[in-house]
């Protein structure tokens, strides 16, 4: 039924494209979201990496459609978590058969057309939650785990730094696999020593890396409570 709806939208689109191209694009994109969300939830029941790949492929396809819509010479900035932006092939995600938008963008475009930028911090605070749909709160980010990229950069002099990474010209200290901290919307400092780090070859994962030695949690605007009957959003697109 979902595929049939998408087909109907795509078949009807040419009749309206000249009158209101943006509305046609919105209708098409919403149909693709519906199709991919249905597949995502169906696959998620089985677990594994397949559902992750569906979500990131959807993000990459959305980016492709946006760039095509805006025409030759269009440029875009995609703001996502390191786990989505950094090339999955330079992490242990590759061994699990996982891809992400950073990898797909590099595979689909010339190297000069894609710039992947990662972020990291040694310590500080962050707005996050203990679980999905849990209230947001300010959490303390403890000092980086010994031997991680964040720890190495901090001990090398600390301070805020921007590294322009070129694998061929990178210092030998950068050409090794080290833990790279992942702080997401769901975060628990208690697991800092175990699950919050992704083994990473930094110059292969990013083109540039912005390091903030001590970060500070955002000060978000007041959010109205969600009505109890409202269905939560659990298929984020590009978040």
PDB file of C-alpha atoms in Angstrom:
ATOM      1  CA  UNK A   1       0.000   0.000   0.000  1.00  0.00           C
ATOM      2  CA  UNK A   2       2.857   2.380   0.856  1.00  0.00           C
ATOM      3  CA  UNK A   3       4.736   1.545  -2.352  1.00  0.00           C
ATOM      4  CA  UNK A   4       1.520   2.018  -4.343  1.00  0.00           C
ATOM      5  CA  UNK A   5       1.012   5.469  -2.811  1.00  0.00           C
ATOM      6  CA  UNK A   6       4.582   6.462  -3.649  1.00  0.00           C
ATOM      7  CA  UNK A   7       4.106   5.306  -7.239  1.00  0.00           C
ATOM      8  CA  UNK A   8       0.910   7.372  -7.562  1.00  0.00           C
ATOM      9  CA  UNK A   9       2.656  10.486  -6.240  1.00  0.00           C
ATOM     10  CA  UNK A  10       5.603  10.081  -8.627  1.00  0.00           C
ATOM     11  CA  UNK A  11       3.304   9.443 -11.596  1.00  0.00           C
ATOM     12  CA  UNK A  12       1.252  12.570 -10.840  1.00  0.00           C
ATOM     13  CA  UNK A  13       4.202  14.854 -10.088  1.00  0.00           C
ATOM     14  CA  UNK A  14       5.084  15.898 -13.685  1.00  0.00           C
ATOM     15  CA  UNK A  15       1.635  17.470 -14.149  1.00  0.00           C
ATOM     16  CA  UNK A  16       2.255  19.926 -11.307  1.00  0.00           C
ATOM     17  CA  UNK A  17       6.018  20.458 -11.425  1.00  0.00           C
ATOM     18  CA  UNK A  18       5.823  23.643 -13.510  1.00  0.00           C
ATOM     19  CA  UNK A  19       3.140  25.255 -11.331  1.00  0.00           C
ATOM     20  CA  UNK A  20       4.669  24.743  -7.866  1.00  0.00           C
ATOM     21  CA  UNK A  21       7.962  22.784  -7.958  1.00  0.00           C
ATOM     22  CA  UNK A  22       8.623  23.064  -4.228  1.00  0.00           C
ATOM     23  CA  UNK A  23       5.217  21.693  -3.241  1.00  0.00           C
ATOM     24  CA  UNK A  24       5.718  18.811  -5.676  1.00  0.00           C
ATOM     25  CA  UNK A  25       9.127  18.118  -4.151  1.00  0.00           C
ATOM     26  CA  UNK A  26       7.606  18.175  -0.642  1.00  0.00           C
ATOM     27  CA  UNK A  27       4.910  15.705  -1.655  1.00  0.00           C
ATOM     28  CA  UNK A  28       7.454  13.368  -3.239  1.00  0.00           C
ATOM     29  CA  UNK A  29       9.767  13.572  -0.225  1.00  0.00           C
ATOM     30  CA  UNK A  30       6.950  12.830   2.210  1.00  0.00           C
ATOM     31  CA  UNK A  31       6.037   9.774   0.164  1.00  0.00           C
ATOM     32  CA  UNK A  32       9.656   8.567   0.303  1.00  0.00           C
ATOM     33  CA  UNK A  33       9.696   9.171   4.081  1.00  0.00           C
ATOM     34  CA  UNK A  34       6.542   7.085   4.460  1.00  0.00           C
ATOM     35  CA  UNK A  35       8.001   4.248   2.381  1.00  0.00           C
ATOM     36  CA  UNK A  36      11.367   4.218   4.175  1.00  0.00           C
ATOM     37  CA  UNK A  37       9.817   4.567   7.633  1.00  0.00           C
ATOM     38  CA  UNK A  38       7.603   1.535   7.005  1.00  0.00           C
ATOM     39  CA  UNK A  39      10.641  -0.476   5.908  1.00  0.00           C
ATOM     40  CA  UNK A  40      12.684   0.847   8.841  1.00  0.00           C
ATOM     41  CA  UNK A  41      10.166  -0.250  11.481  1.00  0.00           C
ATOM     42  CA  UNK A  42       9.570  -3.598   9.812  1.00  0.00           C
ATOM     43  CA  UNK A  43      13.323  -4.274   9.757  1.00  0.00           C
ATOM     44  CA  UNK A  44      13.975  -2.927  13.264  1.00  0.00           C
ATOM     45  CA  UNK A  45      11.936  -5.776  14.752  1.00  0.00           C
ATOM     46  CA  UNK A  46      14.633  -8.201  13.651  1.00  0.00           C
ATOM     47  CA  UNK A  47      17.491  -6.179  15.151  1.00  0.00           C
ATOM     48  CA  UNK A  48      20.991  -6.028  13.716  1.00  0.00           C
ATOM     49  CA  UNK A  49      22.582  -3.420  11.484  1.00  0.00           C
ATOM     50  CA  UNK A  50      20.015  -3.515   8.661  1.00  0.00           C
ATOM     51  CA  UNK A  51      17.673  -0.943  10.213  1.00  0.00           C
ATOM     52  CA  UNK A  52      20.577   1.464  10.827  1.00  0.00           C
ATOM     53  CA  UNK A  53      21.597   1.144   7.174  1.00  0.00           C
ATOM     54  CA  UNK A  54      18.045   1.841   5.994  1.00  0.00           C
ATOM     55  CA  UNK A  55      17.938   5.035   8.051  1.00  0.00           C
ATOM     56  CA  UNK A  56      21.310   6.376   6.908  1.00  0.00           C
ATOM     57  CA  UNK A  57      20.677   5.421   3.293  1.00  0.00           C
ATOM     58  CA  UNK A  58      17.398   7.333   3.542  1.00  0.00           C
ATOM     59  CA  UNK A  59      19.334  10.369   4.796  1.00  0.00           C
ATOM     60  CA  UNK A  60      21.837  10.089   1.954  1.00  0.00           C
ATOM     61  CA  UNK A  61      19.072   9.688  -0.640  1.00  0.00           C
ATOM     62  CA  UNK A  62      17.273  12.722   0.803  1.00  0.00           C
ATOM     63  CA  UNK A  63      20.457  14.754   0.431  1.00  0.00           C
ATOM     64  CA  UNK A  64      20.770  13.613  -3.195  1.00  0.00           C
ATOM     65  CA  UNK A  65      17.179  14.660  -3.950  1.00  0.00           C
ATOM     66  CA  UNK A  66      17.694  18.068  -2.315  1.00  0.00           C
ATOM     67  CA  UNK A  67      20.878  18.725  -4.283  1.00  0.00           C
ATOM     68  CA  UNK A  68      19.206  17.685  -7.543  1.00  0.00           C
ATOM     69  CA  UNK A  69      16.197  19.902  -6.783  1.00  0.00           C
ATOM     70  CA  UNK A  70      18.367  22.988  -6.234  1.00  0.00           C
ATOM     71  CA  UNK A  71      20.365  22.338  -9.389  1.00  0.00           C
ATOM     72  CA  UNK A  72      23.966  22.427 -10.536  1.00  0.00           C
ATOM     73  CA  UNK A  73      26.306  24.296  -8.197  1.00  0.00           C
ATOM     74  CA  UNK A  74      24.098  23.765  -5.136  1.00  0.00           C
ATOM     75  CA  UNK A  75      25.860  23.333  -1.803  1.00  0.00           C
ATOM     76  CA  UNK A  76      24.564  21.907   1.453  1.00  0.00           C
ATOM     77  CA  UNK A  77      25.564  21.517   5.090  1.00  0.00           C
ATOM     78  CA  UNK A  78      24.400  18.383   6.901  1.00  0.00           C
ATOM     79  CA  UNK A  79      24.566  18.654  10.700  1.00  0.00           C
ATOM     80  CA  UNK A  80      24.531  15.219  12.321  1.00  0.00           C
ATOM     81  CA  UNK A  81      26.147  13.164  15.038  1.00  0.00           C
ATOM     82  CA  UNK A  82      29.731  11.989  14.470  1.00  0.00           C
ATOM     83  CA  UNK A  83      28.449   8.426  14.117  1.00  0.00           C
ATOM     84  CA  UNK A  84      26.506   9.454  11.017  1.00  0.00           C
ATOM     85  CA  UNK A  85      28.934  12.013   9.555  1.00  0.00           C
ATOM     86  CA  UNK A  86      32.286  10.259  10.040  1.00  0.00           C
ATOM     87  CA  UNK A  87      33.085   7.649   7.389  1.00  0.00           C
ATOM     88  CA  UNK A  88      31.971   4.303   8.847  1.00  0.00           C
ATOM     89  CA  UNK A  89      34.773   2.482   7.003  1.00  0.00           C
ATOM     90  CA  UNK A  90      37.310   4.074   9.361  1.00  0.00           C
ATOM     91  CA  UNK A  91      35.611   2.603  12.451  1.00  0.00           C
ATOM     92  CA  UNK A  92      34.554  -0.762  13.810  1.00  0.00           C
ATOM     93  CA  UNK A  93      31.116  -0.112  12.303  1.00  0.00           C
ATOM     94  CA  UNK A  94      32.446  -1.571   9.050  1.00  0.00           C
ATOM     95  CA  UNK A  95      32.972  -4.986  10.686  1.00  0.00           C
ATOM     96  CA  UNK A  96      29.294  -4.975  11.657  1.00  0.00           C
ATOM     97  CA  UNK A  97      28.229  -4.285   8.086  1.00  0.00           C
ATOM     98  CA  UNK A  98      27.069  -0.746   8.867  1.00  0.00           C
ATOM     99  CA  UNK A  99      27.222   2.241   6.524  1.00  0.00           C
ATOM    100  CA  UNK A 100      26.476   5.900   7.185  1.00  0.00           C
ATOM    101  CA  UNK A 101      25.817   9.138   5.333  1.00  0.00           C
ATOM    102  CA  UNK A 102      29.488  10.183   5.493  1.00  0.00           C
ATOM    103  CA  UNK A 103      30.616   6.993   3.769  1.00  0.00           C
ATOM    104  CA  UNK A 104      27.797   7.116   1.208  1.00  0.00           C
ATOM    105  CA  UNK A 105      28.484  10.773   0.353  1.00  0.00           C
ATOM    106  CA  UNK A 106      32.147   9.981  -0.286  1.00  0.00           C
ATOM    107  CA  UNK A 107      31.260   6.952  -2.394  1.00  0.00           C
ATOM    108  CA  UNK A 108      28.749   8.879  -4.509  1.00  0.00           C
ATOM    109  CA  UNK A 109      30.795  12.035  -5.079  1.00  0.00           C
ATOM    110  CA  UNK A 110      34.348  13.077  -5.882  1.00  0.00           C
ATOM    111  CA  UNK A 111      36.641  13.596  -2.909  1.00  0.00           C
ATOM    112  CA  UNK A 112      36.775  17.351  -3.514  1.00  0.00           C
ATOM    113  CA  UNK A 113      32.969  17.600  -3.372  1.00  0.00           C
ATOM    114  CA  UNK A 114      32.586  16.226   0.165  1.00  0.00           C
ATOM    115  CA  UNK A 115      34.111  17.494   3.423  1.00  0.00           C
ATOM    116  CA  UNK A 116      33.474  15.492   6.609  1.00  0.00           C
ATOM    117  CA  UNK A 117      34.032  17.357   9.885  1.00  0.00           C
ATOM    118  CA  UNK A 118      33.985  15.690  13.303  1.00  0.00           C
ATOM    119  CA  UNK A 119      33.706  17.149  16.792  1.00  0.00           C
ATOM    120  CA  UNK A 120      35.227  16.074  20.096  1.00  0.00           C
ATOM    121  CA  UNK A 121      35.720  17.263  23.657  1.00  0.00           C
ATOM    122  CA  UNK A 122      37.873  16.316  26.617  1.00  0.00           C
ATOM    123  CA  UNK A 123      35.344  17.128  29.326  1.00  0.00           C
ATOM    124  CA  UNK A 124      32.503  19.463  30.231  1.00  0.00           C
ATOM    125  CA  UNK A 125      28.713  19.170  30.154  1.00  0.00           C
ATOM    126  CA  UNK A 126      25.981  18.312  27.666  1.00  0.00           C
ATOM    127  CA  UNK A 127      22.187  18.330  27.259  1.00  0.00           C
ATOM    128  CA  UNK A 128      21.052  14.714  26.872  1.00  0.00           C
ATOM    129  CA  UNK A 129      18.694  12.096  28.289  1.00  0.00           C
ATOM    130  CA  UNK A 130      19.169   8.736  29.983  1.00  0.00           C
ATOM    131  CA  UNK A 131      16.811   6.998  27.538  1.00  0.00           C
ATOM    132  CA  UNK A 132      14.612   7.696  24.526  1.00  0.00           C
ATOM    133  CA  UNK A 133      11.652   9.922  25.489  1.00  0.00           C
ATOM    134  CA  UNK A 134      13.206  10.630  28.918  1.00  0.00           C
ATOM    135  CA  UNK A 135      13.390  14.288  30.032  1.00  0.00           C
ATOM    136  CA  UNK A 136      16.449  16.184  28.875  1.00  0.00           C
ATOM    137  CA  UNK A 137      18.940  17.196  31.533  1.00  0.00           C
ATOM    138  CA  UNK A 138      22.392  18.691  31.942  1.00  0.00           C
ATOM    139  CA  UNK A 139      24.935  15.882  32.312  1.00  0.00           C
ATOM    140  CA  UNK A 140      28.591  16.039  33.244  1.00  0.00           C
ATOM    141  CA  UNK A 141      31.030  14.704  30.645  1.00  0.00           C
ATOM    142  CA  UNK A 142      33.955  13.246  32.605  1.00  0.00           C
ATOM    143  CA  UNK A 143      37.576  13.567  31.433  1.00  0.00           C
ATOM    144  CA  UNK A 144      38.245  11.509  28.314  1.00  0.00           C
ATOM    145  CA  UNK A 145      39.223   7.861  28.705  1.00  0.00           C
ATOM    146  CA  UNK A 146      42.965   7.291  28.811  1.00  0.00           C
ATOM    147  CA  UNK A 147      44.401   6.516  25.386  1.00  0.00           C
ATOM    148  CA  UNK A 148      41.439   7.924  23.454  1.00  0.00           C
ATOM    149  CA  UNK A 149      41.752  10.593  20.765  1.00  0.00           C
ATOM    150  CA  UNK A 150      40.289  13.170  23.132  1.00  0.00           C
ATOM    151  CA  UNK A 151      42.749  12.232  25.871  1.00  0.00           C
ATOM    152  CA  UNK A 152      45.710  12.282  23.460  1.00  0.00           C
ATOM    153  CA  UNK A 153      44.867  15.761  22.140  1.00  0.00           C
ATOM    154  CA  UNK A 154      44.250  17.101  25.631  1.00  0.00           C
ATOM    155  CA  UNK A 155      47.580  15.813  26.928  1.00  0.00           C
ATOM    156  CA  UNK A 156      49.346  17.206  23.847  1.00  0.00           C
ATOM    157  CA  UNK A 157      48.528  20.713  24.973  1.00  0.00           C
ATOM    158  CA  UNK A 158      44.772  20.940  25.238  1.00  0.00           C
ATOM    159  CA  UNK A 159      42.957  24.072  24.209  1.00  0.00           C
ATOM    160  CA  UNK A 160      40.503  24.408  21.363  1.00  0.00           C
ATOM    161  CA  UNK A 161      41.967  23.198  18.069  1.00  0.00           C
ATOM    162  CA  UNK A 162      40.990  22.594  14.478  1.00  0.00           C
ATOM    163  CA  UNK A 163      42.833  19.739  12.770  1.00  0.00           C
ATOM    164  CA  UNK A 164      42.855  19.663   8.972  1.00  0.00           C
ATOM    165  CA  UNK A 165      43.366  15.993   8.321  1.00  0.00           C
ATOM    166  CA  UNK A 166      45.120  14.623   5.286  1.00  0.00           C
ATOM    167  CA  UNK A 167      45.851  10.944   5.572  1.00  0.00           C
ATOM    168  CA  UNK A 168      49.008  11.171   3.490  1.00  0.00           C
ATOM    169  CA  UNK A 169      50.444  14.071   5.510  1.00  0.00           C
ATOM    170  CA  UNK A 170      49.127  13.132   8.966  1.00  0.00           C
ATOM    171  CA  UNK A 171      51.673  12.636  11.769  1.00  0.00           C
ATOM    172  CA  UNK A 172      52.373   8.984  12.535  1.00  0.00           C
ATOM    173  CA  UNK A 173      50.563   9.361  15.884  1.00  0.00           C
ATOM    174  CA  UNK A 174      47.316   9.917  13.976  1.00  0.00           C
ATOM    175  CA  UNK A 175      47.615   6.807  11.807  1.00  0.00           C
ATOM    176  CA  UNK A 176      46.319   4.319  14.347  1.00  0.00           C
ATOM    177  CA  UNK A 177      42.991   3.089  15.679  1.00  0.00           C
ATOM    178  CA  UNK A 178      41.965   4.766  18.946  1.00  0.00           C
ATOM    179  CA  UNK A 179      38.742   5.203  20.872  1.00  0.00           C
ATOM    180  CA  UNK A 180      36.742   8.292  19.858  1.00  0.00           C
ATOM    181  CA  UNK A 181      34.046   9.441  22.276  1.00  0.00           C
ATOM    182  CA  UNK A 182      30.406   9.346  21.140  1.00  0.00           C
ATOM    183  CA  UNK A 183      27.978  11.563  23.064  1.00  0.00           C
ATOM    184  CA  UNK A 184      24.474  11.292  21.651  1.00  0.00           C
ATOM    185  CA  UNK A 185      21.013  12.491  22.585  1.00  0.00           C
ATOM    186  CA  UNK A 186      20.913   9.398  24.818  1.00  0.00           C
ATOM    187  CA  UNK A 187      23.973   9.409  27.041  1.00  0.00           C
ATOM    188  CA  UNK A 188      25.023   7.892  30.353  1.00  0.00           C
ATOM    189  CA  UNK A 189      28.370   8.950  31.852  1.00  0.00           C
ATOM    190  CA  UNK A 190      28.432   5.732  33.896  1.00  0.00           C
ATOM    191  CA  UNK A 191      29.269   3.799  30.732  1.00  0.00           C
ATOM    192  CA  UNK A 192      32.142   6.111  29.830  1.00  0.00           C
ATOM    193  CA  UNK A 193      34.770   3.413  30.312  1.00  0.00           C
ATOM    194  CA  UNK A 194      32.937   0.798  28.227  1.00  0.00           C
ATOM    195  CA  UNK A 195      30.447   1.732  25.501  1.00  0.00           C
ATOM    196  CA  UNK A 196      30.819   5.445  24.786  1.00  0.00           C
ATOM    197  CA  UNK A 197      33.857   5.136  22.504  1.00  0.00           C
ATOM    198  CA  UNK A 198      34.075   4.123  18.839  1.00  0.00           C
ATOM    199  CA  UNK A 199      37.438   2.732  17.604  1.00  0.00           C
ATOM    200  CA  UNK A 200      38.467   5.233  14.934  1.00  0.00           C
ATOM    201  CA  UNK A 201      41.217   5.987  12.424  1.00  0.00           C
ATOM    202  CA  UNK A 202      40.802   9.754  12.664  1.00  0.00           C
ATOM    203  CA  UNK A 203      42.374  10.905   9.320  1.00  0.00           C
ATOM    204  CA  UNK A 204      40.278   8.352   7.419  1.00  0.00           C
ATOM    205  CA  UNK A 205      37.041   9.129   9.253  1.00  0.00           C
ATOM    206  CA  UNK A 206      37.117  12.934   8.826  1.00  0.00           C
ATOM    207  CA  UNK A 207      38.611  15.607   6.606  1.00  0.00           C
ATOM    208  CA  UNK A 208      38.754  17.949   9.608  1.00  0.00           C
ATOM    209  CA  UNK A 209      38.309  17.564  13.355  1.00  0.00           C
ATOM    210  CA  UNK A 210      37.236  20.357  15.714  1.00  0.00           C
ATOM    211  CA  UNK A 211      38.343  19.750  19.299  1.00  0.00           C
ATOM    212  CA  UNK A 212      36.835  21.714  22.209  1.00  0.00           C
ATOM    213  CA  UNK A 213      38.881  21.011  25.319  1.00  0.00           C
ATOM    214  CA  UNK A 214      36.039  21.857  27.728  1.00  0.00           C
ATOM    215  CA  UNK A 215      32.539  22.074  26.349  1.00  0.00           C
ATOM    216  CA  UNK A 216      29.449  23.617  27.949  1.00  0.00           C
ATOM    217  CA  UNK A 217      25.876  22.367  27.712  1.00  0.00           C
ATOM    218  CA  UNK A 218      23.469  24.329  25.569  1.00  0.00           C
ATOM    219  CA  UNK A 219      20.847  26.555  27.172  1.00  0.00           C
ATOM    220  CA  UNK A 220      17.732  25.480  25.243  1.00  0.00           C
ATOM    221  CA  UNK A 221      14.566  27.505  24.940  1.00  0.00           C
ATOM    222  CA  UNK A 222      11.692  26.449  27.157  1.00  0.00           C
ATOM    223  CA  UNK A 223       9.827  23.486  25.688  1.00  0.00           C
ATOM    224  CA  UNK A 224       6.136  22.947  26.321  1.00  0.00           C
ATOM    225  CA  UNK A 225       5.297  19.473  27.701  1.00  0.00           C
ATOM    226  CA  UNK A 226       4.130  16.998  25.072  1.00  0.00           C
ATOM    227  CA  UNK A 227       0.485  15.924  25.471  1.00  0.00           C
ATOM    228  CA  UNK A 228       0.216  12.409  26.880  1.00  0.00           C
ATOM    229  CA  UNK A 229      -1.756  11.181  23.838  1.00  0.00           C
ATOM    230  CA  UNK A 230       0.699  12.524  21.253  1.00  0.00           C
ATOM    231  CA  UNK A 231       2.672   9.902  19.354  1.00  0.00           C
ATOM    232  CA  UNK A 232       6.442  10.574  19.725  1.00  0.00           C
ATOM    233  CA  UNK A 233       8.700  11.035  16.723  1.00  0.00           C
ATOM    234  CA  UNK A 234      10.908   7.967  16.498  1.00  0.00           C
ATOM    235  CA  UNK A 235      12.060   8.132  12.870  1.00  0.00           C
ATOM    236  CA  UNK A 236      14.329  11.200  12.866  1.00  0.00           C
ATOM    237  CA  UNK A 237      15.405  12.336   9.410  1.00  0.00           C
ATOM    238  CA  UNK A 238      18.763  14.099   9.519  1.00  0.00           C
ATOM    239  CA  UNK A 239      18.748  14.695  13.274  1.00  0.00           C
TER     240      UNK A 239
END
